[in-house]
Amino acid sequence: MISEAEKVQGTPQQKKTHCEHEGECMKLVQLIVDGQATEEQIAQFKSNMDKCLPCEKGYELEKCIKDAMQLRLEKKCVPSSLLDCIKKKISGL
Amino acid sequence: MSEQEEIPTLQTYSETEKHRVFEKEFMPHIDSMYNFAFRLTNDEDDANDLVQDTYLKAFRFINSFEEGTNAKAWLFRILKNSFINDFRKKSKEPSKVDYQDVETTYNSEEDAETTQTVDLRAETVQDLIGDEIANALNSLPVDFRTVIILCDIEGFTYEEMAKILDIPIGTVRSRLHRARMLLKEKLKSYAKNLGYDVNADTLAEN
């Protein structure tokens, strides 16, 4: 059974299972995943993630979804008929 | 770019230069533009019309584009405005959500203390195929879908997105956060329907 103190503070062996700053941490996760965080924010989050399971899991999920968006969605090529049509119209201007 | 929009004319290209700049700066982005248009409209014919309209406008207003600057963001902005001004009006899509209300609520101090979380595991997302992820994305209201496309698929920075969408960076952040919350809810729903036990420690596929 995990005590309330351990939930918040964690122990050297065990990460805390409840994050008391989850809202702020998840905003930070978004900045980090999007490459918009400062070095200071990255360092702050890395230090926190080492001690906090919800933050670690939250980061993994956001990163995984972003990767899925980048890599697993079908990328269409513009139809050649559209390409030809645009070029024809532009050359006529 | 609407007819009414004030467009500063910065350059004076010759006709030959216009065609050179168009070919060099704009054409390399046409696949990205087509994908953006398709994800906004969910229709190939509408995507064709939207891209064509955008490129013709880009040529028409080429003197307001400075060669060597961010052509992709400039083109995306024109396409987004064309979509709002021309396509969304005639589309059958239900009226957009009042995201300003959502953002106002999200940005309030009260809400900041009670952040929602979606109980979804990274492993579950990894098991979903591309079509399922695409369906979840397509089911989002267009304003939320747009920020995810611009950020996650096209890799624009928050600053670029703010310029493309004509909104403050803080609004980009909050809209993106809200969009991702909705996307996670959709992904969770898809995963559940496909038989994944999204809450269990080990995945169970039916």
PDB file of C-alpha atoms in Angstrom, chain A residues 20-37 54 56-79 81-93, chain B residues 15 19 22-23 27 30-31 34-35 38-39 44 47-49 51-52 55-56 59 106 112 115 117-118 120-123 125-131 133-134 137 148 151-153 156-159 172-174 176-177 180 183-184 187:
ATOM      1  CA  GLU A  20       0.264  17.114  -7.701  1.00  0.00           C
ATOM      2  CA  HIS A  21       1.193  19.474 -10.572  1.00  0.00           C
ATOM      3  CA  GLU A  22      -0.238  17.408 -13.407  1.00  0.00           C
ATOM      4  CA  GLY A  23      -1.816  20.361 -15.225  1.00  0.00           C
ATOM      5  CA  GLU A  24       1.416  22.332 -15.333  1.00  0.00           C
ATOM      6  CA  CYS A  25       3.488  19.237 -16.108  1.00  0.00           C
ATOM      7  CA  MET A  26       1.304  18.316 -19.073  1.00  0.00           C
ATOM      8  CA  LYS A  27       1.645  21.832 -20.485  1.00  0.00           C
ATOM      9  CA  LEU A  28       5.403  21.395 -20.192  1.00  0.00           C
ATOM     10  CA  VAL A  29       5.187  17.988 -21.867  1.00  0.00           C
ATOM     11  CA  GLN A  30       3.431  19.630 -24.820  1.00  0.00           C
ATOM     12  CA  LEU A  31       6.205  22.217 -25.184  1.00  0.00           C
ATOM     13  CA  ILE A  32       8.882  19.525 -25.010  1.00  0.00           C
ATOM     14  CA  VAL A  33       7.216  17.156 -27.469  1.00  0.00           C
ATOM     15  CA  ASP A  34       6.709  20.064 -29.893  1.00  0.00           C
ATOM     16  CA  GLY A  35      10.331  21.192 -29.582  1.00  0.00           C
ATOM     17  CA  GLN A  36       9.233  24.531 -28.131  1.00  0.00           C
ATOM     18  CA  ALA A  37      10.615  24.223 -24.603  1.00  0.00           C
ATOM     19  CA  PRO A  54       2.287  10.051 -14.364  1.00  0.00           C
ATOM     20  CA  GLU A  56       6.728   9.790 -17.559  1.00  0.00           C
ATOM     21  CA  LYS A  57       3.613   8.065 -18.907  1.00  0.00           C
ATOM     22  CA  GLY A  58       2.152  11.376 -20.041  1.00  0.00           C
ATOM     23  CA  TYR A  59       5.308  12.181 -21.988  1.00  0.00           C
ATOM     24  CA  GLU A  60       5.392   8.711 -23.583  1.00  0.00           C
ATOM     25  CA  LEU A  61       1.772   9.025 -24.698  1.00  0.00           C
ATOM     26  CA  GLU A  62       2.130  12.512 -26.187  1.00  0.00           C
ATOM     27  CA  LYS A  63       5.329  11.515 -27.997  1.00  0.00           C
ATOM     28  CA  CYS A  64       3.722   8.345 -29.299  1.00  0.00           C
ATOM     29  CA  ILE A  65       0.685  10.203 -30.666  1.00  0.00           C
ATOM     30  CA  LYS A  66       2.858  12.839 -32.312  1.00  0.00           C
ATOM     31  CA  ASP A  67       5.046  10.145 -33.897  1.00  0.00           C
ATOM     32  CA  ALA A  68       1.927   8.350 -35.133  1.00  0.00           C
ATOM     33  CA  MET A  69       0.673  11.562 -36.750  1.00  0.00           C
ATOM     34  CA  GLN A  70       4.011  12.124 -38.463  1.00  0.00           C
ATOM     35  CA  LEU A  71       4.761   8.594 -39.571  1.00  0.00           C
ATOM     36  CA  ARG A  72       1.596   6.526 -39.861  1.00  0.00           C
ATOM     37  CA  LEU A  73      -0.866   8.753 -41.698  1.00  0.00           C
ATOM     38  CA  GLU A  74      -1.058   8.298 -45.445  1.00  0.00           C
ATOM     39  CA  LYS A  75       0.675  11.087 -47.341  1.00  0.00           C
ATOM     40  CA  LYS A  76      -0.972  11.778 -50.675  1.00  0.00           C
ATOM     41  CA  CYS A  77       0.785  13.122 -53.746  1.00  0.00           C
ATOM     42  CA  VAL A  78      -0.922  15.899 -55.610  1.00  0.00           C
ATOM     43  CA  PRO A  79      -2.745  14.500 -58.676  1.00  0.00           C
ATOM     44  CA  SER A  81      -3.928  16.519 -63.497  1.00  0.00           C
ATOM     45  CA  LEU A  82      -4.094  19.244 -60.830  1.00  0.00           C
ATOM     46  CA  LEU A  83      -0.418  20.011 -61.224  1.00  0.00           C
ATOM     47  CA  ASP A  84      -0.824  20.360 -64.992  1.00  0.00           C
ATOM     48  CA  CYS A  85      -3.931  22.503 -64.572  1.00  0.00           C
ATOM     49  CA  ILE A  86      -2.185  24.939 -62.202  1.00  0.00           C
ATOM     50  CA  LYS A  87       0.872  25.221 -64.438  1.00  0.00           C
ATOM     51  CA  LYS A  88      -1.308  25.829 -67.480  1.00  0.00           C
ATOM     52  CA  LYS A  89      -3.334  28.530 -65.742  1.00  0.00           C
ATOM     53  CA  ILE A  90      -0.242  30.267 -64.358  1.00  0.00           C
ATOM     54  CA  SER A  91       1.543  30.242 -67.710  1.00  0.00           C
ATOM     55  CA  GLY A  92      -1.529  31.876 -69.224  1.00  0.00           C
ATOM     56  CA  LEU A  93      -1.465  34.769 -66.746  1.00  0.00           C
TER      57      LEU A  93
ATOM     58  CA  GLU B  15       6.818  38.830 -65.176  1.00  0.00           C
ATOM     59  CA  HIS B  19       7.221  32.767 -62.736  1.00  0.00           C
ATOM     60  CA  PHE B  22       6.511  30.789 -58.169  1.00  0.00           C
ATOM     61  CA  GLU B  23       8.281  27.713 -59.507  1.00  0.00           C
ATOM     62  CA  MET B  27       5.757  24.525 -56.205  1.00  0.00           C
ATOM     63  CA  ILE B  30       2.348  21.468 -53.376  1.00  0.00           C
ATOM     64  CA  ASP B  31       2.173  17.943 -51.895  1.00  0.00           C
ATOM     65  CA  TYR B  34      -2.681  19.066 -51.091  1.00  0.00           C
ATOM     66  CA  ASN B  35      -2.515  16.934 -47.945  1.00  0.00           C
ATOM     67  CA  PHE B  38      -7.542  17.057 -48.159  1.00  0.00           C
ATOM     68  CA  ARG B  39      -7.437  16.800 -44.369  1.00  0.00           C
ATOM     69  CA  GLU B  44     -10.530  14.976 -53.086  1.00  0.00           C
ATOM     70  CA  ALA B  47      -8.981  19.566 -52.051  1.00  0.00           C
ATOM     71  CA  ASN B  48      -8.189  19.972 -55.765  1.00  0.00           C
ATOM     72  CA  ASP B  49     -10.248  23.173 -55.967  1.00  0.00           C
ATOM     73  CA  VAL B  51      -5.164  23.942 -53.826  1.00  0.00           C
ATOM     74  CA  GLN B  52      -5.762  25.372 -57.281  1.00  0.00           C
ATOM     75  CA  TYR B  55      -1.887  28.706 -56.015  1.00  0.00           C
ATOM     76  CA  LEU B  56      -3.696  31.130 -58.306  1.00  0.00           C
ATOM     77  CA  PHE B  59       0.587  34.047 -58.024  1.00  0.00           C
ATOM     78  CA  TYR B 106      -9.261  26.245 -20.275  1.00  0.00           C
ATOM     79  CA  ALA B 112      -5.902  25.149 -14.644  1.00  0.00           C
ATOM     80  CA  THR B 115      -6.783  19.481 -15.633  1.00  0.00           C
ATOM     81  CA  THR B 117      -6.569  13.537 -18.284  1.00  0.00           C
ATOM     82  CA  VAL B 118      -7.476  10.751 -20.664  1.00  0.00           C
ATOM     83  CA  LEU B 120      -4.906   6.002 -22.591  1.00  0.00           C
ATOM     84  CA  ARG B 121      -1.628   4.117 -22.894  1.00  0.00           C
ATOM     85  CA  ALA B 122       1.143   4.725 -25.427  1.00  0.00           C
ATOM     86  CA  GLU B 123       1.200   0.984 -26.149  1.00  0.00           C
ATOM     87  CA  VAL B 125      -1.756   3.946 -29.635  1.00  0.00           C
ATOM     88  CA  GLN B 126       1.157   1.981 -31.089  1.00  0.00           C
ATOM     89  CA  ASP B 127      -1.215  -0.877 -31.887  1.00  0.00           C
ATOM     90  CA  LEU B 128      -3.611   1.314 -33.877  1.00  0.00           C
ATOM     91  CA  ILE B 129      -3.122   1.370 -37.638  1.00  0.00           C
ATOM     92  CA  GLY B 130      -2.828   4.508 -39.741  1.00  0.00           C
ATOM     93  CA  ASP B 131      -6.460   4.447 -40.893  1.00  0.00           C
ATOM     94  CA  ILE B 133      -5.535   7.268 -36.371  1.00  0.00           C
ATOM     95  CA  ALA B 134      -6.684   9.158 -39.477  1.00  0.00           C
ATOM     96  CA  LEU B 137      -8.125  12.953 -36.455  1.00  0.00           C
ATOM     97  CA  ILE B 148      -2.757  19.167 -34.990  1.00  0.00           C
ATOM     98  CA  CYS B 151       2.007  21.113 -35.612  1.00  0.00           C
ATOM     99  CA  ASP B 152       2.325  17.342 -35.762  1.00  0.00           C
ATOM    100  CA  ILE B 153       2.148  16.563 -39.475  1.00  0.00           C
ATOM    101  CA  PHE B 156       5.298  24.259 -37.946  1.00  0.00           C
ATOM    102  CA  THR B 157       6.482  26.096 -34.836  1.00  0.00           C
ATOM    103  CA  TYR B 158       3.961  27.797 -32.552  1.00  0.00           C
ATOM    104  CA  GLU B 159       5.096  31.148 -33.937  1.00  0.00           C
ATOM    105  CA  VAL B 172      -2.078  28.217 -30.302  1.00  0.00           C
ATOM    106  CA  ARG B 173      -0.840  26.443 -27.164  1.00  0.00           C
ATOM    107  CA  SER B 174      -4.223  26.206 -25.515  1.00  0.00           C
ATOM    108  CA  LEU B 176      -3.399  22.499 -29.328  1.00  0.00           C
ATOM    109  CA  HIS B 177      -3.723  21.207 -25.778  1.00  0.00           C
ATOM    110  CA  ARG B 180      -4.938  16.701 -28.178  1.00  0.00           C
ATOM    111  CA  LEU B 183      -7.873  13.339 -29.998  1.00  0.00           C
ATOM    112  CA  LYS B 184      -6.914  11.109 -27.072  1.00  0.00           C
ATOM    113  CA  LEU B 187      -8.262   7.280 -29.948  1.00  0.00           C
TER     114      LEU B 187
END
